[in-house]
Amino acid sequence: MVHVYNCHPFKSQQIVQVEQEPGLVCCGGGALFVVATGGCKVEVYNLEKEGCPLFCRFATMGTVKSIQHSKIGDYLVTIEEKNNATYLRAYTNWRYQAEEKGRVGVRLLGHLLGGASVWGGVQMEIIEIPMSERPIAVSCCPVTGDLLVGCEKTVVLFTLSRQNQQNLQNQSQQSVQNSLPNSQQSCNPSQGPTSVSHPNLSILDFERSVILHLPKMSLKQVALCGGYVAVNAELEVLVLKLEAASDPAAAEEPLETSKSAEPPQDQDDFLLIPRHQELLESKAKDCDILVTMEKTGLEDQAQYQFSYILFRRFSPEFFQGCRVEEMQIHSLQLYPLFTSNSLEDPTCVFCFFSLPTAGYLYSLKGGVELLSAYQYPEKVLQAVMSDHLLHVITKNALQCFTVRCSAVAARMEDPYIDTTMKACPPSTLEVCALRIQLFIGLRSVCVYNQRVILLSAADTETQQEPERRCLSRKWTISSPKETSTVGHGWNLYVVDTVHPFTLYQEMVEYSCRYVQTTPQSHSLRHLLSEAHLLLRACLLQTPEQKQSGQGDPAVSSKPGSNGAVDKNSATQANRQELEEALRQNSAQLGDCFSRASQKDCHLALPYYKMSGLTVAEVISRNRPPPEGPSSYGLGFLFYLKLHLLEETEQHLTQEEADEIIYIFSQSEPFLLVSVCASPCMINCSATRTLQILQRLEDTAGVSVPLTIIMAAMALRLGKQQDYTELMERHAEMQLVYGFIEEPRLLLHGGGGGGGGGGGGQHSQVHPTSLARQLANTQPGLLVAAMVALHENCKVQLEQADFVFKELGCENTLLVDFWEAMLMASSQDAVIQELLFRVASVYIDRLTNSINGSGAPKYKSLKGADDLITSCSHYGALYPWLTVLNPTHSTTSEHQEALHKLQSLLCGPSLSVGSIVPLLERLSGETLWGFSLHLLCATRRGQYESSIEQLLDRCPQAIIAYANHQLQDKYMTLWWQKLLPELCKRTRAAADNGILLGALKETLVVVAMETSPAEFLELIPDDGTASYFLPHLLTCSQRHLMA
């Protein structure tokens, strides 16, 4: 579908004063090139000056049949005929013919001239490009300046090369081509000829690099842009992508394609009608067009490989109402779009081609996609694209259509488009047609910047009245301007189009009619979307485009001021004006989508965000009219929901917050809990909100989150009794589930919203007033809720730490939280971090208790016994620790910290090596301090030194230690370490009953675990063998029984 709007894309037109009837025209580099009908002369007119004065003229070597200008290299290429022969020629340095007496040099491709062209003089050069086949069409790449020549069955690519004059002077008579990166020559028509030496001036030449054979196509047109090659026959279009081959061997292998069977020779009497086909990207290689690549034979030539990008074939039903000679594709064009972020490589590349009654625009870069299908109201003779408009000519009219180039480029430039942050109309948005400008007998059209050049040559019988019978009644027609006073039947027009920003302003003014009559019509939304894309096109313009006359004419430099500074300030002011217009347009589109259907209502959110409007301003724009229904649009409600879910520092006023609560109570009451929990709503009226929530409870029933938010409102009102009654309605675990469902009842900030558990950056969260109340009255509930939020990825560990610190509970509830996390968490990294934290806290508490600077008394939620029974990371205390632990010599807080730390060291999870440096702060002079150091040494496998230390400090615990620790693979330490140590110590202190008892129990164990021979080896030879004989007897009897 094509929308039709009565907007004015043209602002003025002028007639170029041409002496002879033009036959061919083209434009580029600020110049208009005119070839007289049947003549051999090119006249150049300056398009950048008022009235388009004649700039220069020069003769060609034959009758020009086709002419093209290349922006890169600033050269002309022509197909000429002379004496029934066809020639391909390139004209360089044509600007030096301004005085019409400059020298002209003629040379063959690859044969650089000597003499004046090298040794200082500058002259126009004509490069003869020999072709083995008759050239039919040419195209110049707007990115690299390369030349593509189409013959009937082949396509030849010539790469543009440059030779520096200084290099040529240093060379001998050898003609070595040195290919350098392309750089654009100056395209200012005001440049004049010079006779001085130009050592840095480049001399252009071409190198034949690729030959493609297409035996099954009869080529009519070719196009080249940034490695993309497009060709078309009468009913077929094929686009290829040429790339440098990474593997030269692979480049030589022909690409396999499906080949349709050749029709038998005896079927010449049948008419074969092609079927319609559209093949994109990888499927395009399945077409029946075989392409083969021929090497140029140059060893130093870069190797290429190609891939199929697009193939489309039209069947005859696409040409209904057309004569046989009209049934062919025309206006093939590859169009690059450069933006400020890609000045060398185009951001997007588009392919356009047209039938007499329809045009098709494809996007090629980043995925092939059909953007628009243009349906013409009458037969089109030619079409040409620009950044924001498509210009087409019929026999008697110039018509304009919008294009979707800016929509594609905007998405390539900004990855945030099509998210909740930003939006842009889709690239497949239906196109619109603008006002038609009538002319008489149009023949051709070309475009340079914002100027459209038209050639008209009317027949005498058609000069009276333009043909209108094919025009739709919906199309608005402008009367043709008066033709030239000269009596000839041809004219060359230069039509100036308005700047896109001016067209945007007219579209906005045009949209006001729909706002007043049908504010929710699809046409209003489409018109505002068109205006939005025009603004995008302005903002995406490159500096070169702005300097070449495509900038906003409303912002211009002041005369007499500093030019550079004034231009910069003008550009900045221009961009600020465009950005402000974009915000206004986004607000209008937000208004449209705020009441849109379920399919499109979500777009209200990003457009309102782009508008920069506050919530209050958005609400005021969406209030229902007094006389209308008091309902709110789906898009507006979606915007409010997503805005309230975001964690922002912006707090609404009481009036705004109360209005939002009223809106949701009328539209979506089941969302009231989430709305009231939003940090933006902190200023809402608690009394009014509580009344609305009570009515919701009466109608919808009791729910845990609803009860909690009602309790929070009662707390704000100071109704402590009501708060307590509401919180006691549900069990603690149910309240925890309520906090999981709505975390913002406890936390406001980055992690308290909808599951901000992931990510590398930790945004701060803050406790709510309800969380502060729980910390004072129900700390267990607060800790359980925080653990549940962490385990459900609603809050991160660092964020939870910050919350408890802000509550002033870093030494109390925070440690309880860590201990509870050890019971609940299953993440190894989190567990190790928490084990180190709690161990550090326990050591700090023990250190402070020694120094007498302990924290105020606080009873932990979980004691040591509770943690041992409920948490696997806390192990049961080893039996020998009861001997070392004091009973009444320390406080209860000290005793609890000691038992928890010992339990951690007895558990399986704590990495002992991580806390050894911390334990150095604790002295081993006390038994409880010694027990901690002994635990660490034992956990690290230092049993022998532990036995010695224990015998030195507390020998009464040695048997309990040995019974528990010296088992399995460490059993041998009973007789290898413990028995010798006891023998040595009892020999020195024979009256020590503790050592004698330990020795006796050790001998019992040794007699049970060793053989008689082994036991005999253990008896010392100091004359005390009689003491060991009873145990040796026991060992022998056990051995005999076994």
Short mmCIF file of N, CA and C in Angstrom, two decimals, residues 510-586:
data_model
loop_
_atom_site.label_atom_id
_atom_site.label_comp_id
_atom_site.label_asym_id
_atom_site.label_seq_id
_atom_site.Cartn_x
_atom_site.Cartn_y
_atom_site.Cartn_z
N TYR A 510 0.91 19.00 8.57
CA TYR A 510 -0.11 18.18 7.89
C TYR A 510 -0.79 17.24 8.88
N SER A 511 0.00 16.72 9.85
CA SER A 511 -0.57 15.77 10.81
C SER A 511 -1.56 16.41 11.77
N CYS A 512 -1.48 17.73 11.92
CA CYS A 512 -2.42 18.40 12.83
C CYS A 512 -3.87 18.20 12.40
N ARG A 513 -4.09 18.03 11.11
CA ARG A 513 -5.47 17.79 10.63
C ARG A 513 -6.00 16.48 11.18
N TYR A 514 -5.15 15.44 11.19
CA TYR A 514 -5.59 14.15 11.73
C TYR A 514 -5.78 14.22 13.24
N VAL A 515 -4.93 14.99 13.93
CA VAL A 515 -5.07 15.10 15.39
C VAL A 515 -6.41 15.69 15.76
N GLN A 516 -6.87 16.63 14.99
CA GLN A 516 -8.15 17.29 15.28
C GLN A 516 -9.34 16.44 14.89
N THR A 517 -9.21 15.63 13.85
CA THR A 517 -10.35 14.85 13.36
C THR A 517 -10.31 13.41 13.83
N THR A 518 -9.24 12.70 13.50
CA THR A 518 -9.13 11.27 13.86
C THR A 518 -7.78 11.04 14.53
N PRO A 519 -7.66 11.34 15.84
CA PRO A 519 -6.35 11.26 16.50
C PRO A 519 -5.79 9.85 16.58
N GLN A 520 -6.62 8.83 16.45
CA GLN A 520 -6.12 7.46 16.55
C GLN A 520 -6.05 6.76 15.20
N SER A 521 -6.07 7.53 14.12
CA SER A 521 -6.06 6.92 12.79
C SER A 521 -4.68 6.37 12.46
N HIS A 522 -4.67 5.37 11.60
CA HIS A 522 -3.41 4.79 11.16
C HIS A 522 -2.62 5.78 10.32
N SER A 523 -3.31 6.66 9.62
CA SER A 523 -2.63 7.63 8.77
C SER A 523 -1.81 8.61 9.59
N LEU A 524 -2.32 9.01 10.75
CA LEU A 524 -1.57 9.92 11.61
C LEU A 524 -0.28 9.26 12.07
N ARG A 525 -0.38 8.02 12.51
CA ARG A 525 0.81 7.32 12.97
C ARG A 525 1.81 7.15 11.83
N HIS A 526 1.32 6.84 10.65
CA HIS A 526 2.21 6.66 9.51
C HIS A 526 2.87 7.97 9.12
N LEU A 527 2.12 9.06 9.15
CA LEU A 527 2.68 10.36 8.78
C LEU A 527 3.75 10.80 9.77
N LEU A 528 3.50 10.60 11.05
CA LEU A 528 4.51 10.95 12.05
C LEU A 528 5.74 10.04 11.94
N SER A 529 5.53 8.79 11.55
CA SER A 529 6.67 7.90 11.34
C SER A 529 7.50 8.36 10.14
N GLU A 530 6.83 8.81 9.10
CA GLU A 530 7.56 9.36 7.95
C GLU A 530 8.37 10.58 8.38
N ALA A 531 7.78 11.44 9.18
CA ALA A 531 8.50 12.62 9.66
C ALA A 531 9.69 12.21 10.52
N HIS A 532 9.51 11.18 11.32
CA HIS A 532 10.61 10.70 12.17
C HIS A 532 11.78 10.22 11.31
N LEU A 533 11.51 9.50 10.25
CA LEU A 533 12.58 9.00 9.39
C LEU A 533 13.29 10.13 8.65
N LEU A 534 12.57 11.20 8.35
CA LEU A 534 13.23 12.36 7.75
C LEU A 534 14.22 12.98 8.72
N LEU A 535 13.84 13.07 9.99
CA LEU A 535 14.77 13.59 11.00
C LEU A 535 15.97 12.67 11.15
N ARG A 536 15.72 11.37 11.12
CA ARG A 536 16.83 10.42 11.21
C ARG A 536 17.80 10.62 10.04
N ALA A 537 17.26 10.85 8.86
CA ALA A 537 18.11 11.08 7.69
C ALA A 537 18.97 12.32 7.88
N CYS A 538 18.41 13.36 8.49
CA CYS A 538 19.18 14.58 8.73
C CYS A 538 20.29 14.32 9.75
N LEU A 539 19.97 13.60 10.81
CA LEU A 539 20.96 13.36 11.86
C LEU A 539 22.06 12.41 11.42
N LEU A 540 21.78 11.57 10.43
CA LEU A 540 22.77 10.61 9.94
C LEU A 540 23.67 11.18 8.87
N GLN A 541 23.42 12.42 8.44
CA GLN A 541 24.22 12.98 7.36
C GLN A 541 25.67 13.12 7.77
N THR A 542 26.55 12.90 6.81
CA THR A 542 27.98 13.07 7.03
C THR A 542 28.33 14.54 6.95
N PRO A 543 29.48 14.96 7.51
CA PRO A 543 29.90 16.36 7.38
C PRO A 543 30.03 16.80 5.93
N GLU A 544 30.45 15.88 5.06
CA GLU A 544 30.60 16.22 3.65
C GLU A 544 29.24 16.55 3.03
N GLN A 545 28.21 15.78 3.42
CA GLN A 545 26.89 16.07 2.89
C GLN A 545 26.37 17.41 3.38
N LYS A 546 26.67 17.74 4.64
CA LYS A 546 26.21 19.02 5.18
C LYS A 546 26.92 20.18 4.50
N GLN A 547 28.20 20.01 4.20
CA GLN A 547 28.95 21.08 3.56
C GLN A 547 28.58 21.24 2.10
N SER A 548 28.07 20.18 1.49
CA SER A 548 27.76 20.23 0.06
C SER A 548 26.37 20.73 -0.22
N GLY A 549 25.73 21.33 0.78
CA GLY A 549 24.43 21.93 0.53
C GLY A 549 23.27 21.15 1.03
N GLN A 550 23.51 20.02 1.72
CA GLN A 550 22.40 19.25 2.23
C GLN A 550 22.09 19.58 3.67
N GLY A 551 22.80 20.52 4.25
CA GLY A 551 22.49 20.93 5.62
C GLY A 551 21.23 21.75 5.66
N ASP A 552 20.81 22.07 6.85
CA ASP A 552 19.58 22.83 7.01
C ASP A 552 19.80 24.26 6.55
N PRO A 553 19.05 24.72 5.56
CA PRO A 553 19.25 26.09 5.08
C PRO A 553 18.83 27.13 6.10
N ALA A 554 18.08 26.72 7.08
CA ALA A 554 17.64 27.69 8.08
C ALA A 554 18.78 28.17 8.95
N VAL A 555 19.84 27.38 9.03
CA VAL A 555 20.99 27.74 9.86
C VAL A 555 22.15 28.05 8.93
N SER A 556 22.53 29.28 8.85
CA SER A 556 23.60 29.68 7.94
C SER A 556 24.56 30.60 8.66
N SER A 557 25.72 30.78 8.06
CA SER A 557 26.75 31.61 8.67
C SER A 557 26.41 33.07 8.52
N LYS A 558 26.83 33.85 9.49
CA LYS A 558 26.64 35.29 9.44
C LYS A 558 27.77 35.91 8.65
N PRO A 559 27.46 36.84 7.79
CA PRO A 559 28.52 37.45 7.01
C PRO A 559 29.44 38.28 7.88
N GLY A 560 30.71 38.24 7.50
CA GLY A 560 31.67 39.07 8.19
C GLY A 560 32.24 38.49 9.45
N SER A 561 31.89 37.30 9.79
CA SER A 561 32.40 36.69 11.01
C SER A 561 33.40 35.61 10.65
N ASN A 562 34.01 35.08 11.67
CA ASN A 562 34.98 34.01 11.46
C ASN A 562 34.28 32.83 10.82
N GLY A 563 34.76 32.39 9.65
CA GLY A 563 34.05 31.36 8.92
C GLY A 563 34.05 30.02 9.60
N ALA A 564 35.22 29.56 10.08
CA ALA A 564 35.30 28.24 10.69
C ALA A 564 34.49 28.17 11.97
N VAL A 565 34.66 29.19 12.82
CA VAL A 565 33.92 29.20 14.08
C VAL A 565 32.43 29.30 13.83
N ASP A 566 32.06 30.16 12.86
CA ASP A 566 30.63 30.34 12.57
C ASP A 566 30.03 29.07 12.00
N LYS A 567 30.81 28.36 11.17
CA LYS A 567 30.29 27.12 10.60
C LYS A 567 30.09 26.07 11.68
N ASN A 568 31.04 25.99 12.62
CA ASN A 568 30.91 25.02 13.71
C ASN A 568 29.71 25.34 14.59
N SER A 569 29.54 26.62 14.91
CA SER A 569 28.40 27.00 15.74
C SER A 569 27.09 26.78 15.01
N ALA A 570 27.10 27.02 13.70
CA ALA A 570 25.89 26.79 12.92
C ALA A 570 25.55 25.31 12.88
N THR A 571 26.59 24.46 12.70
CA THR A 571 26.35 23.02 12.69
C THR A 571 25.83 22.54 14.02
N GLN A 572 26.39 23.07 15.12
CA GLN A 572 25.94 22.67 16.45
C GLN A 572 24.51 23.11 16.68
N ALA A 573 24.19 24.35 16.29
CA ALA A 573 22.82 24.83 16.45
C ALA A 573 21.86 24.02 15.60
N ASN A 574 22.32 23.64 14.39
CA ASN A 574 21.48 22.84 13.51
C ASN A 574 21.18 21.49 14.15
N ARG A 575 22.20 20.85 14.72
CA ARG A 575 21.98 19.54 15.34
C ARG A 575 21.09 19.67 16.57
N GLN A 576 21.26 20.70 17.35
CA GLN A 576 20.40 20.90 18.51
C GLN A 576 18.95 21.07 18.09
N GLU A 577 18.74 21.78 17.00
CA GLU A 577 17.37 21.96 16.51
C GLU A 577 16.79 20.64 16.03
N LEU A 578 17.63 19.82 15.35
CA LEU A 578 17.15 18.52 14.90
C LEU A 578 16.84 17.60 16.08
N GLU A 579 17.70 17.61 17.09
CA GLU A 579 17.45 16.75 18.26
C GLU A 579 16.21 17.19 19.01
N GLU A 580 15.97 18.48 19.09
CA GLU A 580 14.74 18.95 19.74
C GLU A 580 13.52 18.53 18.93
N ALA A 581 13.63 18.62 17.60
CA ALA A 581 12.52 18.17 16.76
C ALA A 581 12.29 16.67 16.92
N LEU A 582 13.38 15.91 17.07
CA LEU A 582 13.23 14.47 17.26
C LEU A 582 12.52 14.17 18.58
N ARG A 583 12.82 14.94 19.62
CA ARG A 583 12.13 14.74 20.90
C ARG A 583 10.65 15.06 20.78
N GLN A 584 10.33 16.14 20.06
CA GLN A 584 8.91 16.48 19.89
C GLN A 584 8.19 15.42 19.07
N ASN A 585 8.85 14.95 18.02
CA ASN A 585 8.23 13.91 17.20
C ASN A 585 8.06 12.62 18.00
N SER A 586 9.04 12.28 18.84
CA SER A 586 8.93 11.08 19.66
C SER A 586 7.76 11.20 20.63
#
